[in-house]
XYZ file of C-alpha atoms in Angstrom:
466
model
C -5.359 40.956 25.989
C -3.449 40.434 29.231
C -1.424 37.300 29.912
C -1.249 36.659 33.629
C 1.238 33.905 34.488
C 1.691 32.090 37.758
C 3.471 28.849 38.425
C 1.799 26.727 41.076
C 1.105 23.078 41.856
C -1.104 21.834 39.057
C -4.421 20.228 39.753
C -5.721 17.067 38.130
C -7.901 19.205 35.882
C -5.008 20.739 33.994
C -5.692 21.900 30.494
C -5.760 19.694 27.419
C -2.256 19.709 26.003
C -1.050 18.281 22.718
C 2.578 17.856 21.741
C 3.188 18.040 18.002
C 6.741 16.662 17.698
C 7.977 18.719 14.776
C 7.058 21.451 12.340
C 7.629 22.182 8.642
C 11.156 23.460 9.224
C 12.395 19.875 9.558
C 11.763 19.378 5.817
C 14.898 21.477 5.355
C 16.756 18.270 6.205
C 15.299 16.727 3.043
C 16.226 19.809 1.033
C 19.784 19.781 2.312
C 20.289 16.053 1.843
C 18.747 16.133 -1.620
C 20.865 19.004 -2.874
C 24.063 17.270 -1.697
C 23.127 14.494 -4.119
C 21.891 16.717 -6.960
C 24.842 19.112 -6.815
C 27.221 16.236 -7.504
C 25.814 16.063 -11.043
C 26.731 19.699 -11.742
C 30.408 19.350 -10.829
C 32.738 20.141 -13.734
C 34.902 17.134 -12.879
C 33.788 13.538 -12.437
C 35.169 11.567 -9.504
C 35.138 7.785 -9.251
C 32.218 6.553 -7.209
C 30.727 10.013 -6.782
C 27.555 9.272 -8.752
C 26.981 6.045 -6.816
C 27.436 7.819 -3.501
C 25.159 10.649 -4.641
C 22.481 8.125 -5.597
C 22.651 6.647 -2.097
C 22.270 10.091 -0.556
C 19.296 10.772 -2.832
C 17.633 7.544 -1.679
C 18.135 8.682 1.896
C 16.504 12.020 1.108
C 13.546 10.259 -0.536
C 13.049 8.004 2.489
C 13.325 10.946 4.877
C 10.744 12.844 2.812
C 8.272 9.998 3.136
C 8.791 9.659 6.890
C 8.470 13.384 7.559
C 5.441 13.790 5.291
C 3.561 10.947 6.964
C 4.524 12.135 10.437
C 3.604 15.737 9.775
C 0.230 14.932 8.212
C -0.666 12.686 11.136
C -0.095 15.576 13.555
C -2.851 17.697 12.008
C -1.033 20.787 13.225
C -1.429 22.896 10.074
C -3.606 25.566 11.688
C -1.412 25.706 14.756
C 1.694 26.412 12.683
C -0.114 28.827 10.361
C -1.115 30.910 13.389
C 2.489 31.219 14.534
C 4.333 34.097 12.800
C 7.637 32.174 12.889
C 6.525 28.636 12.105
C 4.398 29.821 9.180
C 7.492 31.025 7.326
C 8.795 27.467 7.017
C 5.827 26.212 5.038
C 8.133 26.781 2.063
C 10.319 23.848 3.156
C 7.938 20.946 2.271
C 7.417 22.005 -1.380
C 11.149 22.557 -1.851
C 11.780 19.118 -0.374
C 9.390 17.603 -2.928
C 11.039 19.480 -5.788
C 14.567 18.526 -4.721
C 13.789 14.821 -4.403
C 11.882 14.905 -7.699
C 14.835 16.440 -9.521
C 17.104 13.809 -7.990
C 14.890 11.078 -9.419
C 15.595 12.334 -12.937
C 19.272 13.145 -12.354
C 20.235 10.077 -10.328
C 17.284 7.743 -9.852
C 17.031 6.685 -13.483
C 19.851 4.207 -12.870
C 17.569 2.366 -10.462
C 14.047 2.825 -11.819
C 14.698 3.619 -15.481
C 14.001 6.771 -17.419
C 10.246 6.309 -17.611
C 9.940 5.629 -13.912
C 12.157 8.576 -13.062
C 10.086 10.851 -15.308
C 6.873 9.707 -13.654
C 8.248 10.323 -10.162
C 9.656 13.727 -11.091
C 6.467 14.866 -12.803
C 4.352 13.945 -9.792
C 6.682 15.511 -7.235
C 7.328 18.595 -9.372
C 3.613 19.191 -9.905
C 2.797 18.723 -6.230
C 5.756 20.811 -5.087
C 4.952 23.609 -7.548
C 1.305 23.809 -6.484
C 2.235 23.827 -2.790
C 5.037 26.319 -3.421
C 2.794 28.777 -5.240
C 0.156 28.406 -2.532
C 2.795 29.119 0.115
C 4.209 32.106 -1.780
C 0.728 33.651 -1.851
C -0.731 32.538 1.486
C 2.091 33.230 3.933
C 2.612 36.882 2.856
C -1.169 37.321 3.092
C -1.122 35.992 6.662
C 1.784 38.293 7.461
C -0.219 41.279 6.254
C -3.618 40.403 7.724
C -3.065 38.165 10.756
C 0.445 38.432 12.127
C 2.053 41.453 13.740
C 5.781 42.132 13.649
C 8.146 44.464 15.450
C 10.504 46.647 13.359
C 13.372 44.223 14.031
C 11.404 41.039 13.247
C 12.734 40.403 9.724
C 14.985 37.343 9.498
C 16.158 34.848 6.914
C 13.126 32.641 7.409
C 11.006 35.249 5.637
C 12.626 34.056 2.393
C 11.357 30.504 2.768
C 7.807 31.113 1.453
C 8.963 32.903 -1.728
C 11.902 30.695 -2.772
C 9.869 27.597 -3.845
C 8.794 29.116 -7.197
C 12.465 29.631 -8.082
C 13.182 25.996 -7.227
C 10.227 25.023 -9.420
C 11.738 27.044 -12.269
C 15.150 25.386 -11.935
C 13.819 21.841 -11.573
C 11.072 22.376 -14.164
C 13.775 22.997 -16.764
C 14.721 19.311 -16.444
C 11.254 18.336 -17.639
C 11.114 20.676 -20.649
C 12.959 18.327 -23.078
C 10.602 15.469 -22.120
C 7.443 17.526 -22.639
C 5.676 17.187 -26.034
C 6.874 19.848 -28.463
C 4.540 22.712 -29.240
C 2.321 24.743 -26.984
C 2.670 22.429 -23.984
C 6.481 22.672 -23.954
C 6.356 26.423 -24.566
C 3.871 26.882 -21.723
C 6.112 24.937 -19.351
C 9.177 26.993 -20.296
C 7.415 30.347 -20.003
C 5.745 29.269 -16.782
C 9.152 28.471 -15.307
C 10.444 31.916 -16.290
C 7.367 33.497 -14.689
C 7.944 31.573 -11.461
C 11.590 32.626 -11.520
C 10.510 36.261 -11.733
C 7.962 35.802 -8.957
C 10.484 34.306 -6.576
C 13.461 36.484 -7.470
C 11.707 39.840 -7.156
C 10.029 38.798 -3.899
C 13.346 37.493 -2.556
C 15.120 40.764 -3.360
C 12.427 42.688 -1.468
C 12.823 40.442 1.561
C 16.622 40.651 1.378
C 16.317 44.431 1.530
C 14.202 44.136 4.694
C 16.667 41.698 6.266
C 19.606 43.958 5.433
C 17.763 46.925 6.920
C 17.089 44.937 10.078
C 20.785 43.988 10.329
C 21.920 47.590 9.893
C 19.379 49.361 12.087
C 19.012 46.876 14.941
C 21.156 44.555 17.028
C 22.896 41.788 15.119
C 21.156 38.390 15.353
C 22.535 35.933 17.851
C 22.281 32.265 18.707
C 20.346 29.795 16.603
C 18.814 32.574 14.482
C 22.137 33.350 12.776
C 22.078 30.306 10.404
C 18.908 31.654 8.784
C 20.958 34.521 7.332
C 22.376 31.918 4.931
C 18.949 31.424 3.348
C 19.574 34.613 1.362
C 22.515 32.870 -0.308
C 20.187 30.020 -1.288
C 17.683 32.373 -2.905
C 20.374 34.092 -4.969
C 22.099 30.864 -5.953
C 18.831 29.250 -6.957
C 18.047 32.135 -9.309
C 21.406 31.745 -11.100
C 20.841 27.995 -11.363
C 17.377 28.535 -12.829
C 18.644 31.053 -15.394
C 21.270 28.610 -16.631
C 18.964 25.580 -16.670
C 16.220 27.413 -18.565
C 18.674 28.866 -21.094
C 19.972 25.345 -21.815
C 16.515 24.070 -22.827
C 15.109 27.289 -24.354
C 16.201 26.417 -27.951
C 13.770 23.494 -27.931
C 10.773 25.792 -27.365
C 11.672 29.351 -28.443
C 12.644 30.821 -31.818
C 16.410 31.198 -32.356
C 16.719 34.951 -31.584
C 14.929 34.586 -28.233
C 16.808 31.390 -27.383
C 20.101 33.196 -27.912
C 18.791 36.016 -25.720
C 18.124 33.585 -22.868
C 21.749 32.416 -23.108
C 23.016 35.995 -22.858
C 20.656 36.685 -19.983
C 21.790 33.526 -18.178
C 25.458 34.484 -18.486
C 25.413 38.214 -17.780
C 22.512 38.178 -15.338
C 23.880 35.072 -13.674
C 27.325 36.579 -13.101
C 25.792 39.774 -11.706
C 23.555 37.906 -9.240
C 26.416 35.533 -8.375
C 28.531 38.532 -7.409
C 25.824 39.727 -5.033
C 25.588 36.171 -3.661
C 29.300 36.285 -2.812
C 28.729 39.500 -0.871
C 25.913 37.832 1.065
C 28.127 34.786 1.635
C 30.820 36.974 3.167
C 28.247 38.637 5.448
C 26.797 35.274 6.500
C 30.238 33.821 7.218
C 31.205 36.842 9.320
C 28.038 36.671 11.424
C 28.392 32.919 11.845
C 32.014 33.065 12.973
C 31.109 35.835 15.406
C 28.302 33.700 16.831
C 30.381 30.518 17.059
C 32.881 32.380 19.235
C 30.055 33.292 21.586
C 28.510 29.820 21.426
C 26.159 28.384 18.805
C 23.973 25.586 20.215
C 22.455 23.074 17.829
C 18.969 23.733 16.493
C 17.086 22.723 13.332
C 18.121 26.083 11.860
C 21.547 24.540 11.267
C 20.029 23.043 8.115
C 19.946 26.622 6.842
C 23.651 26.187 6.137
C 23.191 23.252 3.761
C 20.676 24.029 1.013
C 21.984 27.588 0.442
C 25.551 26.334 0.027
C 24.245 23.624 -2.290
C 22.416 26.241 -4.355
C 25.651 28.214 -4.523
C 27.425 25.078 -5.810
C 24.861 24.546 -8.593
C 24.952 28.255 -9.493
C 28.742 28.333 -9.712
C 28.758 25.059 -11.627
C 26.263 26.481 -14.101
C 28.491 29.490 -14.764
C 31.559 27.259 -15.004
C 29.891 25.096 -17.655
C 28.724 28.139 -19.600
C 32.041 30.035 -19.523
C 34.735 27.396 -19.048
C 36.318 29.754 -16.510
C 38.933 28.058 -14.311
C 38.107 30.223 -11.247
C 34.453 29.141 -11.491
C 35.493 25.499 -11.862
C 37.761 25.526 -8.814
C 35.212 27.490 -6.777
C 32.544 24.891 -7.593
C 34.745 22.025 -6.400
C 35.796 23.793 -3.206
C 32.234 24.783 -2.357
C 31.024 21.223 -2.905
C 33.705 19.875 -0.582
C 32.627 22.358 2.089
C 28.996 21.394 1.435
C 29.671 17.719 2.090
C 31.580 18.482 5.292
C 28.824 20.759 6.567
C 26.163 18.180 5.680
C 27.962 15.441 7.625
C 28.254 17.694 10.686
C 24.645 18.900 10.628
C 23.227 15.462 9.855
C 25.188 13.974 12.749
C 23.881 16.576 15.181
C 20.347 16.091 13.849
C 20.453 12.331 14.392
C 21.602 12.825 17.970
C 18.984 15.514 18.497
C 16.205 13.268 17.144
C 17.359 10.167 19.043
C 15.328 11.082 22.128
C 12.425 12.960 20.553
C 11.869 14.235 17.013
C 10.909 17.895 17.413
C 10.777 20.962 15.282
C 12.676 24.226 15.306
C 10.401 27.369 15.339
C 13.234 29.897 15.020
C 12.966 31.161 18.569
C 13.235 34.864 19.087
C 11.814 36.097 15.751
C 8.114 36.259 16.420
C 6.790 39.625 17.452
C 8.441 40.083 20.852
C 8.226 42.594 23.621
C 10.395 42.944 26.694
C 8.127 42.271 29.614
C 7.980 42.697 33.342
C 7.327 39.082 34.448
C 5.102 37.830 37.219
C 5.848 34.161 37.273
C 6.485 31.602 39.961
C 7.732 28.124 39.339
C 7.331 25.402 41.943
C 10.362 23.102 41.621
C 10.270 23.783 37.875
C 7.681 21.066 37.200
C 4.705 23.048 35.982
C 3.568 26.336 34.515
C 0.036 27.694 34.525
C -1.751 30.985 34.154
C -4.674 32.814 32.621
C -5.329 34.815 29.486
C -7.473 37.931 29.883
C -8.421 41.043 27.939
C -6.690 44.303 28.731
C -9.898 46.335 28.590
C -12.074 44.669 31.228
C -10.096 41.669 32.429
C -12.454 39.099 30.926
C -11.038 35.554 30.638
C -10.437 34.480 27.038
C -11.444 30.887 26.294
C -10.013 28.823 23.419
C -6.847 30.966 23.101
C -3.933 28.869 21.852
C -0.822 28.891 24.050
C 2.422 27.288 22.807
C 5.574 26.667 24.855
C 8.932 26.434 23.012
C 12.318 25.403 24.382
C 15.565 27.305 23.592
C 16.069 25.299 20.370
C 12.623 26.339 19.171
C 11.145 22.856 19.634
C 7.523 22.646 20.703
C 7.314 21.541 24.331
C 3.554 21.792 24.583
C 0.440 23.309 23.036
C -2.824 23.946 24.853
C -6.121 25.838 24.567
C -7.377 27.915 27.466
C -10.457 26.766 29.365
C -13.656 28.756 29.790
C -12.085 30.691 32.655
C -9.069 31.574 30.480
C -6.718 29.249 32.357
C -4.003 27.019 30.893
C -1.343 24.716 32.318
C 1.828 22.889 31.279
C 3.252 20.007 33.298
C 6.514 18.046 33.504
C 8.793 20.910 32.516
C 12.459 19.947 32.755
C 14.211 23.132 31.633
C 14.295 26.750 32.755
C 14.367 28.815 29.519
C 11.253 28.898 27.354
C 9.413 31.000 24.797
C 5.677 31.410 25.241
C 3.586 32.035 22.115
C -0.040 33.191 22.306
C -2.202 32.880 19.185
C -5.831 33.359 18.254
C -5.236 37.093 18.227
C -2.237 38.522 16.365
C 0.419 36.142 17.670
C 3.242 37.256 19.939
C 6.164 35.354 21.425
C 7.716 36.158 24.797
C 10.916 34.636 26.253
C 10.704 33.335 29.815
C 13.387 32.268 32.289
C 12.286 29.969 35.114
C 14.810 29.811 37.958
C 12.980 27.312 40.142
C 12.845 29.552 43.214
C 9.120 30.132 43.046
C 9.588 33.901 43.494
C 9.826 35.334 39.941
C 6.971 37.399 38.543
C 6.160 38.292 34.926
C 3.567 40.529 33.299
C 2.702 40.172 29.615
C 0.284 42.286 27.607
C -0.738 41.305 24.083
C -2.469 43.949 21.983
C -5.141 42.979 19.494
C -7.435 44.695 17.031
C -10.883 45.318 18.489
C -12.362 44.704 15.026
């Protein structure tokens, strides 16, 4: 398939264009806000007013979840995002948002709605989040194998998002075990949580290996992609948290010898994984500092800082409670303080970013990219149009989906090509964009529009004849 681009004055018959304002990655704001509240419960020390403040933050996360869920469902952009190799990775964010808010209802919300009400809310949100998380963990890798195409350097932290939800289900499901009727039902819940922990942890380790290989063998990530490296810390921290939470409730469902084994596994396995998490933390901090020196513009990926640090707080707090180790205790407190500071900064930037238009971050630069020889002209930078054709015989391709992203990864416009393969975008105010073509194996290409009307770009997208 050949993408021929030319910027010219747009006619009144410009293509049908929709503008979905945000994608699933924005649910990371709910995850981050929720874990700031939930992590306060795991602190080894109690501070005056902390629980009340945490409850207020949890209420904010619950309200944000409702607003984002309603807004996202009204867009009806599920297929559009599933076709994009970058956006699809963040389908793991909505189920984790549900699970985080549900856990907060049981940890903090009971003071407002009572234990029975909190249990009802948590059971509903946990069940929905677990089903969606398992569906994401299975569906997104399948799409990656069968529909999407990736360059050797395409791996990034977002690839962890689809496989982490089962681990969050395991950690938050442990809260429901004591309130589940004793017998087979409680045993099934406990063993199911362990199975989901294994599913997520093994898959996460495989993805971490791919990300590490990409970091070693290719250029270091830059710009707004760098925060996604922190997602690896979240996956590791969540596994330690789940091990500790499940070991705490195992005696109520397992025979004594196996219950004691879960405690040993939680301690020794947790410390081992925590050590690896500290290595990943050091790597993430180094890359982030390096990028900040070069300039790190705000993007929704900044929320990748928050939930992973929160997971590290709960993991360290779990080990502190199990060992009574002073270094773990102090590390938990320091990490939580840093978490709150980071949350305030990112939330403030997000509010300012959403003041004009609520948009989503697609993690620009990590779809399957190719350096191209452009053939593009922009007339006073107000419009962009072109055609989509096959490489074999130059036939126009109708109904191909074309998406335009700004430098922050927000969707500027989405359109389908007409019968003659043409498309058009109007009212463009910037000069740097990423163009994503889908319908065939999707590919993203960065564009720079200088407004002179003289630039030219050529883009070829390969596809399977079958």
